[in-house]
């Protein structure tokens, strides 16, 4: 059995690894460097999120899979169990923490409530006057491009540095004109899937990240404001939210921003200023640190904020693994487990939820070559 | 012949006089201040590209971390290498 995986990011690499473990011979098609797209652009925050039961199941299961994988990872993967603090600015946000905590516990993830004083002790650099936080100690961070490379090597996958021009019956046609045949084709190239399957309900959602110099400001957890959820799920307007990660080097990674339909890679300076101002409202000491680099990336968003994992409704042998938006690093491992379950009947609790592309009814047949 | 103006800077506490119009990187290198930085694991780091792309020549100029290859010298600048600054932190 032969498989082609389109996309050498973490989702593609995890899928390649899962297919190889079922005995498939896997070819990965990636025109750029392995893990060089959204995989490199993101924060690498492994985070449980509970916007929907399906998302909670997928992220919680993925965290279990990350914990199992961690001992095998190379040191350069920088896997680091720092946990997450969901920071509540006011009593209203703090009131929303308790149902969240119960949902996490129900999903088998540890979560504890910190009051204002406990939060101040846990993270002295946060501004005074915050209401509290939800501490999720099982969350982690990882440097995802290294993991993508590791999984591709573990899979024994052949990586071809080529772009796919189109999907054809039983395989793909490369930009070079070459045809490759396979029993299964997995489309796992993020927003790039749209160029192969224009009818997919996917939109780009641009984000900015900044990394600081090694410096004097130390935090211990990935810090995210509870308002992040409003930003992630709000309307189509540009939004920012406080989301800062401590790197093992002593640097800080600062996010986050969301913009629809901004396909360029340019820095949006007014938005960046908003993002940094938001971050400094929570961590005033950021004012004294220098930025080292700033970059942007493109998330691949679906209408219901869940990925598209499963068979294409109309194309035999074509499976999708895309649309992970800001959770592709976290959920790559769960995605791969789910894909293997769909293809080979291996067990997965994730089959209880509908991640299949067919849930979006409107997917006309693409023209066949 | 136009008169050559000079700028007086302080490099890691040492006052030096350099021609105006040069860069802070050139001033550091001409003063023999090498390496410019140390990596996290203590390896020597210094200017690689000289054109603002590699970020390896960073130093603190008047309190701001800058790419010294892109920073013209100015009279009165206080320049400190990052390892000097971090030693104090």
Tab-separated table of C-alpha atoms in Angstrom:
chain	number	residue	atom	x	y	z
A	1	UNK	CA	0.000	0.000	0.000
A	2	UNK	CA	1.380	3.387	-1.010
A	3	UNK	CA	0.448	6.756	0.414
A	4	UNK	CA	1.206	10.286	-0.728
A	5	UNK	CA	1.091	13.030	1.885
A	6	UNK	CA	0.940	16.560	0.490
A	7	UNK	CA	2.631	18.905	2.962
A	8	UNK	CA	5.748	18.477	5.077
A	9	UNK	CA	4.582	20.451	8.063
A	10	UNK	CA	3.829	18.883	11.412
A	11	UNK	CA	0.356	17.684	10.413
A	12	UNK	CA	1.719	16.024	7.265
A	13	UNK	CA	4.649	14.528	9.170
A	14	UNK	CA	2.396	13.137	11.903
A	15	UNK	CA	0.079	11.644	9.283
A	16	UNK	CA	3.061	10.142	7.424
A	17	UNK	CA	4.260	8.602	10.684
A	18	UNK	CA	0.827	7.125	11.472
A	19	UNK	CA	0.448	5.667	7.954
A	20	UNK	CA	3.956	4.192	8.024
A	21	UNK	CA	3.176	2.472	11.308
A	22	UNK	CA	0.292	0.729	9.497
A	23	UNK	CA	2.796	-0.595	6.987
A	24	UNK	CA	2.238	1.939	4.191
A	25	UNK	CA	5.088	3.225	2.059
A	26	UNK	CA	4.827	6.992	2.343
A	27	UNK	CA	6.007	9.752	0.022
A	28	UNK	CA	5.746	13.298	1.360
A	29	UNK	CA	5.584	16.148	-1.155
A	30	UNK	CA	6.858	19.445	0.197
A	31	UNK	CA	8.302	22.148	-2.061
A	32	UNK	CA	9.780	24.140	0.836
A	33	UNK	CA	11.790	23.155	3.897
A	34	UNK	CA	10.242	20.582	6.237
A	35	UNK	CA	8.162	22.381	8.847
A	36	UNK	CA	8.810	25.698	7.139
A	37	UNK	CA	5.261	27.015	6.812
A	38	UNK	CA	2.719	27.484	9.578
A	39	UNK	CA	4.684	24.878	11.573
A	40	UNK	CA	7.639	27.248	11.878
A	41	UNK	CA	5.562	30.394	12.148
A	42	UNK	CA	3.525	29.312	15.163
A	43	UNK	CA	4.313	29.335	18.856
A	44	UNK	CA	4.400	25.595	19.365
A	45	UNK	CA	2.053	25.867	22.326
A	46	UNK	CA	0.541	22.463	23.148
A	47	UNK	CA	-2.715	23.568	24.666
A	48	UNK	CA	-6.017	22.022	25.661
A	49	UNK	CA	-8.952	24.126	24.463
A	50	UNK	CA	-12.636	23.653	25.096
A	51	UNK	CA	-14.517	25.824	22.639
A	52	UNK	CA	-16.500	22.769	21.615
A	53	UNK	CA	-16.722	19.164	22.856
A	54	UNK	CA	-14.942	18.007	19.698
A	55	UNK	CA	-12.122	20.500	20.153
A	56	UNK	CA	-11.711	19.518	23.802
A	57	UNK	CA	-11.573	15.842	22.859
A	58	UNK	CA	-9.047	16.456	20.078
A	59	UNK	CA	-6.749	18.704	22.094
A	60	UNK	CA	-6.909	16.602	25.275
A	61	UNK	CA	-6.170	13.375	23.393
A	62	UNK	CA	-3.365	15.115	21.500
A	63	UNK	CA	-1.748	16.225	24.772
A	64	UNK	CA	-1.754	12.581	25.913
A	65	UNK	CA	-0.079	11.600	22.645
A	66	UNK	CA	2.515	14.373	23.074
A	67	UNK	CA	3.323	13.122	26.569
A	68	UNK	CA	3.863	9.644	25.141
A	69	UNK	CA	6.056	10.999	22.326
A	70	UNK	CA	8.117	13.380	24.465
A	71	UNK	CA	10.772	10.898	25.716
A	72	UNK	CA	11.635	9.980	22.116
A	73	UNK	CA	12.006	13.574	20.895
A	74	UNK	CA	15.452	15.003	20.165
A	75	UNK	CA	16.686	17.623	22.597
A	76	UNK	CA	16.476	20.268	19.852
A	77	UNK	CA	12.691	19.884	19.920
A	78	UNK	CA	12.827	21.966	23.125
A	79	UNK	CA	9.853	20.087	24.580
A	80	UNK	CA	9.082	21.857	27.811
A	81	UNK	CA	6.182	21.251	30.185
A	82	UNK	CA	5.600	24.792	31.382
A	83	UNK	CA	1.817	24.590	31.636
A	84	UNK	CA	-0.639	27.324	30.745
A	85	UNK	CA	-2.156	30.061	32.852
A	86	UNK	CA	-5.464	31.342	31.512
A	87	UNK	CA	-5.462	34.800	33.052
A	88	UNK	CA	-8.713	36.429	34.183
A	89	UNK	CA	-8.673	40.238	34.087
A	90	UNK	CA	-11.836	40.742	36.113
A	91	UNK	CA	-14.497	38.940	38.125
A	92	UNK	CA	-16.613	38.313	35.036
A	93	UNK	CA	-13.779	36.420	33.371
A	94	UNK	CA	-12.973	34.614	36.605
A	95	UNK	CA	-16.580	33.422	36.840
A	96	UNK	CA	-16.141	31.722	33.460
A	97	UNK	CA	-13.140	29.780	34.765
A	98	UNK	CA	-15.072	27.268	36.876
A	99	UNK	CA	-17.044	25.656	34.008
A	100	UNK	CA	-13.809	25.598	32.024
A	101	UNK	CA	-12.009	23.862	34.892
A	102	UNK	CA	-14.750	21.244	35.158
A	103	UNK	CA	-14.634	20.613	31.408
A	104	UNK	CA	-10.858	20.081	31.557
A	105	UNK	CA	-11.172	17.682	34.479
A	106	UNK	CA	-13.888	15.758	32.637
A	107	UNK	CA	-11.489	15.429	29.699
A	108	UNK	CA	-8.854	13.978	32.006
A	109	UNK	CA	-6.702	17.115	32.188
A	110	UNK	CA	-5.558	18.641	35.441
A	111	UNK	CA	-6.724	22.218	36.023
A	112	UNK	CA	-6.621	24.335	39.157
A	113	UNK	CA	-8.024	27.711	40.064
A	114	UNK	CA	-5.605	30.423	41.224
A	115	UNK	CA	-6.960	33.407	43.088
A	116	UNK	CA	-5.456	36.873	42.671
A	117	UNK	CA	-2.807	36.365	45.359
A	118	UNK	CA	-1.798	32.918	44.085
A	119	UNK	CA	-1.526	34.270	40.552
A	120	UNK	CA	0.694	37.128	41.743
A	121	UNK	CA	2.966	34.601	43.482
A	122	UNK	CA	3.066	32.300	40.467
A	123	UNK	CA	3.881	35.107	38.009
A	124	UNK	CA	5.245	38.194	39.809
A	125	UNK	CA	5.763	40.051	36.513
A	126	UNK	CA	2.035	40.199	35.770
A	127	UNK	CA	0.434	43.527	36.580
A	128	UNK	CA	-1.297	43.815	39.941
A	129	UNK	CA	-5.079	43.756	40.064
A	130	UNK	CA	-5.778	40.695	37.953
A	131	UNK	CA	-8.627	38.528	39.227
A	132	UNK	CA	-6.989	35.098	39.024
A	133	UNK	CA	-6.270	32.319	36.574
A	134	UNK	CA	-6.891	28.765	35.532
A	135	UNK	CA	-3.664	26.788	35.724
A	136	UNK	CA	-3.375	23.879	33.290
A	137	UNK	CA	-0.103	22.214	34.290
A	138	UNK	CA	-0.182	19.516	31.600
A	139	UNK	CA	0.135	21.960	28.685
A	140	UNK	CA	3.566	22.258	27.084
A	141	UNK	CA	5.575	23.992	24.397
A	142	UNK	CA	7.657	22.482	21.638
A	143	UNK	CA	9.781	23.612	18.694
A	144	UNK	CA	7.629	22.051	16.005
A	145	UNK	CA	9.880	22.054	12.889
A	146	UNK	CA	12.304	19.700	14.647
A	147	UNK	CA	9.420	17.394	15.542
A	148	UNK	CA	8.227	17.371	11.917
A	149	UNK	CA	11.692	16.295	10.755
A	150	UNK	CA	11.885	13.672	13.515
A	151	UNK	CA	8.511	12.135	12.609
A	152	UNK	CA	9.348	12.011	8.892
A	153	UNK	CA	12.606	10.210	9.667
A	154	UNK	CA	10.870	7.840	12.058
A	155	UNK	CA	8.294	7.088	9.360
A	156	UNK	CA	11.030	6.293	6.876
A	157	UNK	CA	9.098	8.544	4.506
A	158	UNK	CA	10.534	9.646	1.179
A	159	UNK	CA	10.452	13.438	1.112
A	160	UNK	CA	10.271	14.902	-2.403
A	161	UNK	CA	10.951	18.610	-2.697
A	162	UNK	CA	8.193	19.172	-5.219
A	163	UNK	CA	4.950	21.084	-5.473
A	164	UNK	CA	1.716	19.378	-6.482
A	165	UNK	CA	-0.051	20.892	-9.487
A	166	UNK	CA	-3.275	18.920	-9.171
A	167	UNK	CA	-4.970	15.870	-7.757
A	168	UNK	CA	-5.671	13.190	-10.368
A	169	UNK	CA	-7.471	9.857	-10.196
A	170	UNK	CA	-5.324	7.618	-8.033
A	171	UNK	CA	-2.565	10.113	-7.369
A	172	UNK	CA	-1.162	13.552	-8.114
A	173	UNK	CA	0.458	15.482	-10.927
A	174	UNK	CA	3.538	17.419	-9.878
A	175	UNK	CA	4.470	20.889	-11.127
A	176	UNK	CA	7.246	19.131	-13.036
A	177	UNK	CA	4.591	17.226	-14.948
A	178	UNK	CA	5.441	13.906	-13.328
A	179	UNK	CA	2.513	11.748	-12.205
A	180	UNK	CA	2.710	9.904	-8.883
A	181	UNK	CA	0.317	7.077	-8.049
A	182	UNK	CA	-0.821	5.988	-4.612
A	183	UNK	CA	-3.637	4.116	-2.880
A	184	UNK	CA	-4.215	7.064	-0.564
A	185	UNK	CA	-3.490	10.785	-0.991
A	186	UNK	CA	-3.563	12.896	2.171
A	187	UNK	CA	-3.922	16.645	1.653
A	188	UNK	CA	-2.143	18.125	4.675
A	189	UNK	CA	-0.690	21.369	3.381
A	190	UNK	CA	-2.686	23.865	5.415
A	191	UNK	CA	-4.101	26.728	3.416
A	192	UNK	CA	-2.295	25.323	0.365
A	193	UNK	CA	-5.122	22.787	0.142
A	194	UNK	CA	-7.291	25.504	-1.370
A	195	UNK	CA	-5.149	25.683	-4.506
A	196	UNK	CA	-5.818	21.959	-5.086
A	197	UNK	CA	-9.427	21.930	-3.886
A	198	UNK	CA	-10.821	25.445	-4.390
A	199	UNK	CA	-14.200	24.598	-2.898
A	200	UNK	CA	-12.888	23.793	0.557
A	201	UNK	CA	-14.420	26.116	3.166
A	202	UNK	CA	-11.034	27.392	4.364
A	203	UNK	CA	-9.785	30.923	4.928
A	204	UNK	CA	-6.360	32.279	5.783
A	205	UNK	CA	-5.999	33.919	9.145
A	206	UNK	CA	-2.799	35.853	9.489
A	207	UNK	CA	-0.925	36.112	12.768
A	208	UNK	CA	2.075	38.054	14.038
A	209	UNK	CA	4.708	36.831	16.448
A	210	UNK	CA	7.656	38.567	18.033
A	211	UNK	CA	10.614	37.080	19.852
A	212	UNK	CA	12.603	39.139	22.331
A	213	UNK	CA	16.234	39.237	23.272
A	214	UNK	CA	17.289	37.079	26.181
A	215	UNK	CA	16.478	39.388	28.963
A	216	UNK	CA	15.596	40.195	32.498
A	217	UNK	CA	11.864	39.383	32.402
A	218	UNK	CA	11.099	35.831	33.469
A	219	UNK	CA	7.767	34.069	33.332
A	220	UNK	CA	7.145	30.452	34.198
A	221	UNK	CA	4.014	29.454	32.271
A	222	UNK	CA	2.596	30.176	28.865
A	223	UNK	CA	0.356	33.115	29.717
A	224	UNK	CA	-2.886	33.607	27.806
A	225	UNK	CA	-5.710	35.961	28.610
A	226	UNK	CA	-9.164	34.418	28.835
A	227	UNK	CA	-10.184	37.151	26.409
A	228	UNK	CA	-8.146	35.206	23.833
A	229	UNK	CA	-11.219	33.132	23.157
A	230	UNK	CA	-13.175	36.236	22.197
A	231	UNK	CA	-10.348	37.165	19.837
A	232	UNK	CA	-10.157	33.703	18.341
A	233	UNK	CA	-13.882	33.448	17.787
A	234	UNK	CA	-14.956	37.023	17.357
A	235	UNK	CA	-16.106	38.492	14.106
A	236	UNK	CA	-13.990	39.081	11.036
A	237	UNK	CA	-12.313	42.219	12.344
A	238	UNK	CA	-8.601	42.319	13.154
A	239	UNK	CA	-8.057	41.344	16.770
A	240	UNK	CA	-5.240	40.971	19.268
A	241	UNK	CA	-4.937	39.058	22.527
A	242	UNK	CA	-2.309	38.625	25.219
A	243	UNK	CA	-0.405	35.371	24.701
A	244	UNK	CA	3.227	35.141	25.844
A	245	UNK	CA	5.473	32.102	26.068
A	246	UNK	CA	8.712	31.652	28.000
A	247	UNK	CA	11.392	30.090	25.782
A	248	UNK	CA	14.005	27.804	27.318
A	249	UNK	CA	16.658	30.348	26.258
A	250	UNK	CA	15.247	33.094	28.493
A	251	UNK	CA	13.594	34.822	25.536
A	252	UNK	CA	9.879	35.550	25.312
A	253	UNK	CA	7.631	34.774	22.384
A	254	UNK	CA	4.864	37.370	22.155
A	255	UNK	CA	1.535	37.060	20.320
A	256	UNK	CA	-1.161	37.150	19.229
A	257	UNK	CA	-3.043	38.713	16.350
A	258	UNK	CA	-5.727	37.515	13.951
A	259	UNK	CA	-6.596	38.932	10.551
A	260	UNK	CA	-8.682	37.371	7.837
A	261	UNK	CA	-7.802	37.637	4.149
A	262	UNK	CA	-4.346	39.181	4.510
A	263	UNK	CA	-2.375	36.797	2.301
A	264	UNK	CA	0.866	38.809	2.379
A	265	UNK	CA	3.770	38.301	4.771
A	266	UNK	CA	4.204	41.991	5.610
A	267	UNK	CA	4.296	43.247	9.182
A	268	UNK	CA	1.187	45.298	9.934
A	269	UNK	CA	2.823	47.861	12.219
A	270	UNK	CA	-0.341	49.446	13.653
A	271	UNK	CA	-1.693	45.992	14.504
A	272	UNK	CA	1.667	44.945	15.941
A	273	UNK	CA	1.607	48.044	18.128
A	274	UNK	CA	-1.874	47.076	19.351
A	275	UNK	CA	-0.675	43.541	20.041
A	276	UNK	CA	2.348	44.712	22.033
A	277	UNK	CA	0.320	47.280	23.924
A	278	UNK	CA	-2.074	44.516	24.912
A	279	UNK	CA	0.801	42.323	26.039
A	280	UNK	CA	2.340	45.158	28.075
A	281	UNK	CA	-0.990	45.756	29.824
A	282	UNK	CA	-0.503	42.327	31.399
A	283	UNK	CA	3.306	42.305	31.593
A	284	UNK	CA	4.432	45.919	32.101
A	285	UNK	CA	8.095	44.860	32.185
A	286	UNK	CA	7.881	44.093	28.458
A	287	UNK	CA	8.408	47.809	27.890
A	288	UNK	CA	12.079	47.303	28.795
A	289	UNK	CA	12.883	44.387	26.478
A	290	UNK	CA	14.155	44.590	22.931
A	291	UNK	CA	12.583	42.650	20.105
A	292	UNK	CA	14.864	40.408	18.132
A	293	UNK	CA	12.646	39.335	15.252
A	294	UNK	CA	9.066	39.714	14.101
A	295	UNK	CA	7.345	37.487	11.585
A	296	UNK	CA	3.910	36.531	10.332
A	297	UNK	CA	2.219	33.292	9.424
A	298	UNK	CA	-1.056	32.066	8.007
A	299	UNK	CA	-3.433	29.930	9.986
A	300	UNK	CA	-5.876	27.853	8.006
A	301	UNK	CA	-9.334	28.407	9.448
A	302	UNK	CA	-12.533	26.450	8.945
A	303	UNK	CA	-16.042	27.828	9.613
A	304	UNK	CA	-16.523	25.874	12.852
A	305	UNK	CA	-12.930	26.129	14.131
A	306	UNK	CA	-12.412	22.396	13.813
A	307	UNK	CA	-10.031	20.764	11.346
A	308	UNK	CA	-11.123	18.809	8.290
A	309	UNK	CA	-9.907	15.264	8.896
A	310	UNK	CA	-11.228	12.406	6.800
A	311	UNK	CA	-12.244	11.316	3.333
A	312	UNK	CA	-13.043	13.866	0.674
A	313	UNK	CA	-16.782	13.536	0.029
A	314	UNK	CA	-16.378	13.030	-3.713
A	315	UNK	CA	-12.814	11.995	-4.505
A	316	UNK	CA	-11.952	8.352	-3.953
A	317	UNK	CA	-8.715	7.791	-2.095
A	318	UNK	CA	-8.308	11.468	-1.152
A	319	UNK	CA	-8.217	12.302	2.552
A	320	UNK	CA	-7.924	15.729	4.143
A	321	UNK	CA	-5.981	16.798	7.212
A	322	UNK	CA	-6.146	20.571	7.189
A	323	UNK	CA	-8.051	23.525	8.643
A	324	UNK	CA	-6.422	23.358	12.096
A	325	UNK	CA	-6.285	27.152	12.448
A	326	UNK	CA	-4.143	27.959	15.491
A	327	UNK	CA	-4.075	24.442	16.914
A	328	UNK	CA	-2.228	22.452	14.279
A	329	UNK	CA	0.841	21.818	16.408
A	330	UNK	CA	-1.229	20.669	19.379
A	331	UNK	CA	-3.621	18.551	17.348
A	332	UNK	CA	-1.276	17.085	14.723
A	333	UNK	CA	-0.879	13.881	16.752
A	334	UNK	CA	-4.604	13.494	17.408
A	335	UNK	CA	-5.261	14.208	13.738
A	336	UNK	CA	-2.892	11.417	12.712
A	337	UNK	CA	-4.485	8.969	15.139
A	338	UNK	CA	-7.931	9.863	13.786
A	339	UNK	CA	-6.807	9.503	10.171
A	340	UNK	CA	-5.352	6.056	10.897
A	341	UNK	CA	-8.617	5.074	12.611
A	342	UNK	CA	-10.624	6.172	9.577
A	343	UNK	CA	-8.319	4.354	7.152
A	344	UNK	CA	-7.469	1.176	9.036
A	345	UNK	CA	-10.091	0.801	11.740
A	346	UNK	CA	-7.560	1.243	14.546
A	347	UNK	CA	-9.177	2.412	17.790
A	348	UNK	CA	-9.666	6.109	18.541
A	349	UNK	CA	-12.069	7.856	20.868
A	350	UNK	CA	-11.979	10.756	18.406
A	351	UNK	CA	-14.235	8.822	16.012
A	352	UNK	CA	-17.126	9.827	18.300
A	353	UNK	CA	-16.874	13.362	16.917
A	354	UNK	CA	-17.426	14.469	13.355
A	355	UNK	CA	-14.249	15.967	11.911
A	356	UNK	CA	-14.990	14.790	8.379
A	357	UNK	CA	-15.038	17.295	5.525
A	358	UNK	CA	-18.522	16.011	4.649
A	359	UNK	CA	-19.947	17.998	7.580
A	360	UNK	CA	-19.780	21.041	5.338
A	361	UNK	CA	-22.403	20.045	2.838
A	362	UNK	CA	-21.430	22.380	0.059
A	363	UNK	CA	-18.428	20.783	-1.596
A	364	UNK	CA	-18.994	20.522	-5.339
A	365	UNK	CA	-16.901	18.115	-7.346
A	366	UNK	CA	-13.672	19.622	-8.586
A	367	UNK	CA	-12.944	19.183	-12.263
A	368	UNK	CA	-11.000	16.018	-12.928
A	369	UNK	CA	-7.848	16.204	-14.969
B	1	UNK	CA	39.719	68.673	0.923
B	2	UNK	CA	36.676	68.547	3.232
B	3	UNK	CA	37.532	68.493	6.869
B	4	UNK	CA	37.145	65.025	8.429
B	5	UNK	CA	34.925	65.214	11.463
B	6	UNK	CA	35.380	62.840	14.344
B	7	UNK	CA	32.931	61.269	16.772
B	8	UNK	CA	33.841	60.339	20.313
B	9	UNK	CA	32.124	57.178	21.554
B	10	UNK	CA	32.367	54.967	24.595
B	11	UNK	CA	32.835	51.268	23.767
B	12	UNK	CA	32.456	49.032	26.831
B	13	UNK	CA	33.586	51.943	28.975
B	14	UNK	CA	36.560	52.944	26.794
B	15	UNK	CA	36.462	56.298	24.995
B	16	UNK	CA	37.469	56.117	21.344
B	17	UNK	CA	37.608	58.638	18.537
B	18	UNK	CA	36.372	57.458	15.138
B	19	UNK	CA	35.683	59.121	11.790
B	20	UNK	CA	32.095	60.299	11.367
B	21	UNK	CA	30.155	58.341	8.748
B	22	UNK	CA	31.379	54.936	9.834
B	23	UNK	CA	29.271	52.347	11.635
B	24	UNK	CA	29.244	51.278	15.251
B	25	UNK	CA	30.238	47.807	14.037
B	26	UNK	CA	33.373	49.182	12.369
B	27	UNK	CA	34.219	51.116	15.513
B	28	UNK	CA	33.885	47.986	17.642
B	29	UNK	CA	35.956	45.895	15.278
B	30	UNK	CA	38.664	48.544	14.917
B	31	UNK	CA	38.856	48.732	18.700
B	32	UNK	CA	39.487	44.973	18.780
B	33	UNK	CA	36.292	44.260	20.707
B	34	UNK	CA	35.674	40.706	19.605
B	35	UNK	CA	33.623	38.565	19.921
B	36	UNK	CA	30.583	40.831	19.913
B	37	UNK	CA	28.301	38.358	21.662
B	38	UNK	CA	28.151	34.885	23.110
B	39	UNK	CA	25.523	32.328	22.193
B	40	UNK	CA	23.408	30.702	24.872
B	41	UNK	CA	25.971	27.902	25.121
B	42	UNK	CA	28.874	30.352	25.298
B	43	UNK	CA	30.094	30.214	21.707
B	44	UNK	CA	31.625	33.353	20.190
B	45	UNK	CA	29.344	35.346	17.895
B	46	UNK	CA	30.136	38.273	15.611
B	47	UNK	CA	29.031	40.097	12.490
B	48	UNK	CA	28.353	37.745	9.609
B	49	UNK	CA	26.561	39.603	6.830
B	50	UNK	CA	27.246	43.260	7.574
B	51	UNK	CA	23.958	44.264	5.947
B	52	UNK	CA	21.283	43.879	8.593
B	53	UNK	CA	20.022	40.406	7.757
B	54	UNK	CA	21.789	38.102	10.197
B	55	UNK	CA	21.284	39.988	13.481
B	56	UNK	CA	24.580	38.579	14.756
B	57	UNK	CA	26.190	41.992	15.367
B	58	UNK	CA	23.708	43.198	17.965
B	59	UNK	CA	24.914	45.466	20.737
B	60	UNK	CA	23.359	47.991	23.091
B	61	UNK	CA	23.692	51.578	21.891
B	62	UNK	CA	22.411	54.233	24.285
B	63	UNK	CA	20.227	51.650	25.989
B	64	UNK	CA	18.722	50.202	22.826
B	65	UNK	CA	19.689	46.856	21.321
B	66	UNK	CA	20.518	47.541	17.661
B	67	UNK	CA	22.214	45.934	14.700
B	68	UNK	CA	25.539	47.743	14.864
B	69	UNK	CA	26.224	47.262	11.146
B	70	UNK	CA	23.231	49.494	10.375
B	71	UNK	CA	23.933	52.063	13.078
B	72	UNK	CA	25.995	55.124	12.119
B	73	UNK	CA	28.328	56.448	14.797
B	74	UNK	CA	27.286	59.626	16.555
B	75	UNK	CA	29.249	61.814	18.897
B	76	UNK	CA	28.630	60.834	22.508
B	77	UNK	CA	27.209	57.334	21.892
B	78	UNK	CA	27.530	54.794	24.670
B	79	UNK	CA	28.018	51.323	23.177
B	80	UNK	CA	28.072	48.128	25.180
B	81	UNK	CA	28.364	44.562	23.997
B	82	UNK	CA	25.500	42.314	25.050
B	83	UNK	CA	27.718	40.087	27.154
B	84	UNK	CA	28.792	43.159	29.137
B	85	UNK	CA	25.152	44.115	29.679
B	86	UNK	CA	24.045	40.584	30.528
B	87	UNK	CA	26.864	40.213	33.002
B	88	UNK	CA	25.235	42.977	35.012
B	89	UNK	CA	21.748	41.452	34.812
